[in-house]
Structures are given as C-alpha cells and as structure tokens.
Amino acid sequence: MTTNTQTQKMPLPDTGLKRQIGFIGLMWASAGSIIGSGWLYGAQKGLAAAGPAVIWSWIIGAIAILILALVHAELGGMYPIAGGTARFPHLAFGGIAGGAFGWFSWLQAVTVAPIEVMAMLGYWQSLAQTEHWSFGAHLQVTDPQTKLETLTATGVISALIIMAIFTAINFLSIRALARTNSAATWWKIGVPVLAIFVLAIINFHGSNFSAGESFAPGGLKGVLSALPTAGIVFALLGFEQADQLAGESANPKRDIPRAVIGSVLIGLVIYLALQVVFIASIPGDHLLGTWAKTAAQYASGPFALLATAVGVGWLAVVLYVDAVISPGGTGLIYFTATSRVSYGLSKNGYFPRLFQSVNKRGVPWFGLIIAWVFGCVCFLPFPSWQQLVSLITSASVLMYAGAPLAFGAFRKRIPLADRPFRLPGGAILAPIAFVVANWIILWTGWITDYKLGICILIGLAIIVVTRVFKLNPTPVHFNWKSAQWLFPYLIGLGLIVFLSDWNQDANGTIAGPDWLPFGWDMAVTAAFSLIIYFWAVNTSVDTDGILLMAEETAAHAEQESAELGEPIAG
C-alpha cells in the first residue's frame, strides 16, 4: 500500500462535466425515478402480505433505502461517472468484483422491462373485465391457493409482443421520448397524488384499520417480508439518479444529500398516503375474513378497481391510461439502459465484443436483442408481478451492496481524496448499509434467491467463456487478491438464506432444513456481513491502483458517450 501523502491528496479525475444542475433538478431526477409503476401494485400486495401493519413496512423500507442512498451520495460526488453504482466496486476491488457487480447491474436493468409489462397487462385485464372484453379478460389467472396472478398462454404471448415493440422502438431511437421525460415525471407524480386526494375525499373510513384480522396478522416477520415481496423496496429505488448527476451538480456538498434525502422522503410520503387511502377506501361489504382475501379482490388492477368500487369511474379511466403510459415509458428506457450496460461490460472485456456492435444511430443492436430474449425468459420462472418484483429487488440490492464496500475501501485507501460530500458517521453507516442490504436479500427468501443464484452463474459462465475463447481481446486486470472475499460472500449468504425459515414455497410450506429460526437468521446475517465488510475493505486495491483505475474508467466513460451519443435520461 502506498502511503505517499501527496499522492493521496491528488483530486480524483475531472470528467469535464459542467456543474449546472441545482438542488431542485437533482431532487426531481431522483423523485421522478422513485415514483414509478411500483405504486400501481405496492399498496395491494403490501396489504395482502402484512395487513395494515404494512405502513411500518414502508417506513422501515424508506430508512433502509436512505442509509444506502447516503453512502451512494459520497461515492457519486467522488466519482461522477455514468453507471457509478456498478463501477464503484471495480475501482475498489478490481476486475473480478467489477465484472460481478457489472453483471448484477445488468440483471437489475434487464428485469425492469418485464415487470413493467406485467403491470400493463394486469391493469389491461382489469379494464377488459370491467368493459367485458373477451380478449383482455384472459391475460392472467389467480391461483386459488397462493393468490398469485400468473400469466395465461395468451398473457405470455401478449407480453412477448409488447417486449418486441419496446425493442423495435429502441432500434429506431427513443431520444424524442427521453426529451419528454420532464412532462412524464409530472404525470407520474400527479396521477398518484390525484388518486390520494380523490379516494380520501370520496370514501375514507378509518375504522377499516381495525376491521377483520388484527392490525399485524403476520407479526414482525410479515412486516419485513413485505419489503421485498410486496414491491416496497422496489418502489423506493431510484434515489441514485441524483448521485449519478453529482458531476454536474452546482453545489454537490450541499445539494446531493438534500436531494437524496428529499426524494426518499417525497417517495415515502406519497407511498404511505397511497397505502392509507387504499385500506381506508375499501367499501365495507368488500372487507372479508382476512386481509389477504380482501386484497385479492383488487389483484388485477388495485387502484382502478377500487375507484370503480367507490363510484369514481373517471378516476379509474385516468388510472388505466397511467397504467399504460408510466410502465410503457419506463420499459422503453430500461431497454436502452440494459443495452448500454452490456455495451460497457463488453468495453471492459467481460462480455463478447459483439455487444459493442452499434447501428448507424449509435444503438447497441446486439445488446437490445439479448435484452429482449432474457427479458422474455423472465416470464417463465416468474409469471407474476409479485414473483418478478422479488427477483428485481434482490438483484438491485445485491448491486447496491457493492457501494458500502467500495465506500469503506475508499475511506481506508484514499482518505484525503476530494469528497464534495462527506457522509457524517460514514465509518458506522457503511457497514450498517451492507448489513441492511443483505437483510433485504434474506427477507426475499430462498425460492427467489436460488433463481437469482442461477442468474449469477449464467453471468459467470459468460465472463469465463468470453475470456477462455478470446471473444473479446480487451485485457482485464482481475485482481484476484482484492476480490478474494467475493465468492465466500455470495455462497455464504445463499447458504444462510437456505438454512433460514425464509424458505417457504408458494403454499407456505418450509422447503429447507429451517435451522435458523426468525431472529437468529438476521443475527447470523449481520455477523456474516460485518466479517465480509472488513475482509473486503482490508484486501481492497491499494491507493495508486484505485487512482489509476479511476483515470481509466473516466476515459472509458468518455469514449462510450462519444460512440453512443447522448445518454437516454431515465
């Protein structure tokens, strides 16, 4: 390790970006990403999972996301580079970690479009049932035991067609769509706020919270399980947009933490209000014996069906329109994002060189095709919105988990480096953030996590095949020593989940040994996380290596921008 003070004081590479974005612009970027299609189903799935106590799920989820977001805020200020969430581990731990977390980033991006399609189809079926359309009424069916809505053959075909349309539009260009992002953001935030006020005024009954079952029928475990499985964490993701714009912030030290905190709080307030009015607006004759049965009545299109039930038909129409516009726009954007991530992974030598192929419009065409294929495959093992949202939550959190590790490495190796925003108490918050990320993966459960493990193995196979068969000549510095903790981390966390009681199948039967009961599993996960955290920090790349890779990464980012043209705003 280099201890040269002068080297440590060197500022990190200047990306040449103009610092013109103020606090409002930063916060709006994150808030617009947080308030997405997740609101269409989160309240209904949350009620089914935890009863009215799901309110605590939203609060706990916001606190967890806020801790992760603040860690990202410091990193985003230090390294204002596109895709920083996936690139921070590369800078701190070298090529092995860079390839792994880059693959996690690709998994997170490629699964967003399918989940948006699921949201569209669910509301489409709800509309078809209301208007008595023969075709749309048979897109999905509800399993009587699990209460999960799964796609029918017609639903799968419809999903594949919509995914193909997303791909085709991306082949042409969606830059015009990107330029409408500001108007789309107003729409995405305006519609749920409208729903909150209308339902609260028309049919609000506070007594609903004490009707039927207890306030928390699933207890603390039900509250925690709702975070990944009901889409609560998924709904609150998007805070990193302000971090990604750190290099263009006029006053990053002041504005980035305010924007991150403000956007998460805005998301929490809106989602909490949606949850409260959803429960309180359910008509009395719709309150059944259990909260799961009550929520199941609104499974295909929660807020639109509720608006219809309380006699606000015009609001239902607005919600049906929103259920096409918001998810459709997000799906289109993430198709582009996915192809760009695979392009970047190829540039770094992890994916075959074919992923760098672009058409005359600068579109990575091969990456788009693979995104369509992989996205369509997601409909097979995850045929419902709720199952797919669990996968994307685990993939997202696994991607975010690399940031606290990189944070600790940077604090140790380059303590005097320029930090536009320095997180107070970062030495304590970073390991806590890593523990929280792993808890969320634990709460997702083995039934989803083992499928995520299969996806991780697929990524590893792609990287190995690329290197063994020389499908990409770009040299890669793997830094095995600095990533020695990575495989013990992934295997160990998977083993803990398997041995825990978060191991239930669709019918609620424990499918594993159940050696770690509730409470002990969280304690073991926390202890394991802290071991991995300090192991990773103390074996990270040395000072000179981090600064050298930072320069190389900035050069790669500049080259990617030149070859692909303007990045598409999310």
PDB file of N, CA, C and O in Angstrom, residues 245-272:
ATOM      1  N   LEU A 245     -25.750  12.227 -11.161  1.00  0.00           N
ATOM      2  CA  LEU A 245     -25.590  13.578 -11.697  1.00  0.00           C
ATOM      3  C   LEU A 245     -24.654  14.430 -10.843  1.00  0.00           C
ATOM      4  O   LEU A 245     -24.572  15.642 -11.032  1.00  0.00           O
ATOM      5  N   ALA A 246     -23.942  13.786  -9.922  1.00  0.00           N
ATOM      6  CA  ALA A 246     -23.092  14.537  -8.984  1.00  0.00           C
ATOM      7  C   ALA A 246     -22.050  15.376  -9.704  1.00  0.00           C
ATOM      8  O   ALA A 246     -21.714  16.485  -9.263  1.00  0.00           O
ATOM      9  N   GLY A 247     -21.536  14.868 -10.824  1.00  0.00           N
ATOM     10  CA  GLY A 247     -20.513  15.602 -11.561  1.00  0.00           C
ATOM     11  C   GLY A 247     -21.025  16.854 -12.226  1.00  0.00           C
ATOM     12  O   GLY A 247     -20.238  17.686 -12.692  1.00  0.00           O
ATOM     13  N   GLU A 248     -22.352  16.995 -12.303  1.00  0.00           N
ATOM     14  CA  GLU A 248     -22.946  18.178 -12.920  1.00  0.00           C
ATOM     15  C   GLU A 248     -23.684  19.041 -11.906  1.00  0.00           C
ATOM     16  O   GLU A 248     -24.411  19.960 -12.275  1.00  0.00           O
ATOM     17  N   SER A 249     -23.503  18.726 -10.622  1.00  0.00           N
ATOM     18  CA  SER A 249     -24.155  19.490  -9.564  1.00  0.00           C
ATOM     19  C   SER A 249     -23.401  20.794  -9.304  1.00  0.00           C
ATOM     20  O   SER A 249     -22.171  20.806  -9.188  1.00  0.00           O
ATOM     21  N   ALA A 250     -24.134  21.891  -9.192  1.00  0.00           N
ATOM     22  CA  ALA A 250     -23.519  23.191  -8.950  1.00  0.00           C
ATOM     23  C   ALA A 250     -22.922  23.269  -7.551  1.00  0.00           C
ATOM     24  O   ALA A 250     -21.904  23.924  -7.331  1.00  0.00           O
ATOM     25  N   ASN A 251     -23.558  22.590  -6.593  1.00  0.00           N
ATOM     26  CA  ASN A 251     -23.060  22.597  -5.210  1.00  0.00           C
ATOM     27  C   ASN A 251     -23.266  21.207  -4.615  1.00  0.00           C
ATOM     28  O   ASN A 251     -24.183  20.988  -3.825  1.00  0.00           O
ATOM     29  N   PRO A 252     -22.440  20.232  -5.004  1.00  0.00           N
ATOM     30  CA  PRO A 252     -22.686  18.845  -4.597  1.00  0.00           C
ATOM     31  C   PRO A 252     -22.644  18.620  -3.089  1.00  0.00           C
ATOM     32  O   PRO A 252     -23.410  17.811  -2.570  1.00  0.00           O
ATOM     33  N   LYS A 253     -21.750  19.319  -2.394  1.00  0.00           N
ATOM     34  CA  LYS A 253     -21.632  19.104  -0.953  1.00  0.00           C
ATOM     35  C   LYS A 253     -22.928  19.435  -0.235  1.00  0.00           C
ATOM     36  O   LYS A 253     -23.341  18.743   0.693  1.00  0.00           O
ATOM     37  N   ARG A 254     -23.602  20.481  -0.690  1.00  0.00           N
ATOM     38  CA  ARG A 254     -24.863  20.894  -0.065  1.00  0.00           C
ATOM     39  C   ARG A 254     -26.057  20.175  -0.665  1.00  0.00           C
ATOM     40  O   ARG A 254     -26.967  19.719   0.046  1.00  0.00           O
ATOM     41  N   ASP A 255     -26.097  20.056  -2.002  1.00  0.00           N
ATOM     42  CA  ASP A 255     -27.320  19.653  -2.689  1.00  0.00           C
ATOM     43  C   ASP A 255     -27.522  18.146  -2.806  1.00  0.00           C
ATOM     44  O   ASP A 255     -28.667  17.673  -2.783  1.00  0.00           O
ATOM     45  N   ILE A 256     -26.442  17.366  -2.940  1.00  0.00           N
ATOM     46  CA  ILE A 256     -26.622  15.924  -3.141  1.00  0.00           C
ATOM     47  C   ILE A 256     -27.294  15.256  -1.945  1.00  0.00           C
ATOM     48  O   ILE A 256     -28.299  14.555  -2.116  1.00  0.00           O
ATOM     49  N   PRO A 257     -26.805  15.456  -0.709  1.00  0.00           N
ATOM     50  CA  PRO A 257     -27.507  14.809   0.419  1.00  0.00           C
ATOM     51  C   PRO A 257     -28.932  15.312   0.581  1.00  0.00           C
ATOM     52  O   PRO A 257     -29.831  14.539   0.903  1.00  0.00           O
ATOM     53  N   ARG A 258     -29.143  16.614   0.338  1.00  0.00           N
ATOM     54  CA  ARG A 258     -30.504  17.151   0.443  1.00  0.00           C
ATOM     55  C   ARG A 258     -31.416  16.549  -0.607  1.00  0.00           C
ATOM     56  O   ARG A 258     -32.590  16.228  -0.333  1.00  0.00           O
ATOM     57  N   ALA A 259     -30.897  16.375  -1.824  1.00  0.00           N
ATOM     58  CA  ALA A 259     -31.704  15.811  -2.901  1.00  0.00           C
ATOM     59  C   ALA A 259     -32.030  14.343  -2.640  1.00  0.00           C
ATOM     60  O   ALA A 259     -33.168  13.891  -2.843  1.00  0.00           O
ATOM     61  N   VAL A 260     -31.023  13.588  -2.163  1.00  0.00           N
ATOM     62  CA  VAL A 260     -31.237  12.168  -1.876  1.00  0.00           C
ATOM     63  C   VAL A 260     -32.252  12.003  -0.751  1.00  0.00           C
ATOM     64  O   VAL A 260     -33.224  11.251  -0.868  1.00  0.00           O
ATOM     65  N   ILE A 261     -32.039  12.715   0.349  1.00  0.00           N
ATOM     66  CA  ILE A 261     -32.958  12.617   1.483  1.00  0.00           C
ATOM     67  C   ILE A 261     -34.342  13.113   1.087  1.00  0.00           C
ATOM     68  O   ILE A 261     -35.362  12.483   1.389  1.00  0.00           O
ATOM     69  N   GLY A 262     -34.390  14.247   0.389  1.00  0.00           N
ATOM     70  CA  GLY A 262     -35.675  14.823  -0.009  1.00  0.00           C
ATOM     71  C   GLY A 262     -36.462  13.910  -0.920  1.00  0.00           C
ATOM     72  O   GLY A 262     -37.683  13.741  -0.748  1.00  0.00           O
ATOM     73  N   SER A 263     -35.790  13.284  -1.888  1.00  0.00           N
ATOM     74  CA  SER A 263     -36.507  12.416  -2.830  1.00  0.00           C
ATOM     75  C   SER A 263     -37.044  11.172  -2.134  1.00  0.00           C
ATOM     76  O   SER A 263     -38.172  10.735  -2.409  1.00  0.00           O
ATOM     77  N   VAL A 264     -36.254  10.595  -1.219  1.00  0.00           N
ATOM     78  CA  VAL A 264     -36.730   9.419  -0.486  1.00  0.00           C
ATOM     79  C   VAL A 264     -37.918   9.791   0.402  1.00  0.00           C
ATOM     80  O   VAL A 264     -38.901   9.039   0.504  1.00  0.00           O
ATOM     81  N   LEU A 265     -37.852  10.968   1.045  1.00  0.00           N
ATOM     82  CA  LEU A 265     -38.972  11.414   1.887  1.00  0.00           C
ATOM     83  C   LEU A 265     -40.217  11.692   1.055  1.00  0.00           C
ATOM     84  O   LEU A 265     -41.333  11.369   1.472  1.00  0.00           O
ATOM     85  N   ILE A 266     -40.046  12.284  -0.117  1.00  0.00           N
ATOM     86  CA  ILE A 266     -41.194  12.508  -1.008  1.00  0.00           C
ATOM     87  C   ILE A 266     -41.819  11.165  -1.380  1.00  0.00           C
ATOM     88  O   ILE A 266     -43.048  10.995  -1.340  1.00  0.00           O
ATOM     89  N   GLY A 267     -40.971  10.206  -1.739  1.00  0.00           N
ATOM     90  CA  GLY A 267     -41.477   8.886  -2.075  1.00  0.00           C
ATOM     91  C   GLY A 267     -42.201   8.245  -0.910  1.00  0.00           C
ATOM     92  O   GLY A 267     -43.284   7.674  -1.070  1.00  0.00           O
ATOM     93  N   LEU A 268     -41.630   8.351   0.294  1.00  0.00           N
ATOM     94  CA  LEU A 268     -42.254   7.771   1.475  1.00  0.00           C
ATOM     95  C   LEU A 268     -43.619   8.387   1.736  1.00  0.00           C
ATOM     96  O   LEU A 268     -44.597   7.667   1.997  1.00  0.00           O
ATOM     97  N   VAL A 269     -43.710   9.711   1.673  1.00  0.00           N
ATOM     98  CA  VAL A 269     -44.982  10.393   1.946  1.00  0.00           C
ATOM     99  C   VAL A 269     -46.050   9.957   0.945  1.00  0.00           C
ATOM    100  O   VAL A 269     -47.197   9.629   1.317  1.00  0.00           O
ATOM    101  N   ILE A 270     -45.706   9.923  -0.330  1.00  0.00           N
ATOM    102  CA  ILE A 270     -46.682   9.549  -1.355  1.00  0.00           C
ATOM    103  C   ILE A 270     -47.102   8.089  -1.208  1.00  0.00           C
ATOM    104  O   ILE A 270     -48.301   7.759  -1.233  1.00  0.00           O
ATOM    105  N   TYR A 271     -46.134   7.200  -1.016  1.00  0.00           N
ATOM    106  CA  TYR A 271     -46.468   5.784  -0.902  1.00  0.00           C
ATOM    107  C   TYR A 271     -47.232   5.479   0.379  1.00  0.00           C
ATOM    108  O   TYR A 271     -48.141   4.633   0.392  1.00  0.00           O
ATOM    109  N   LEU A 272     -46.866   6.144   1.476  1.00  0.00           N
ATOM    110  CA  LEU A 272     -47.619   5.965   2.718  1.00  0.00           C
ATOM    111  C   LEU A 272     -49.064   6.431   2.549  1.00  0.00           C
ATOM    112  O   LEU A 272     -50.009   5.759   2.989  1.00  0.00           O
TER     113      LEU A 272
END
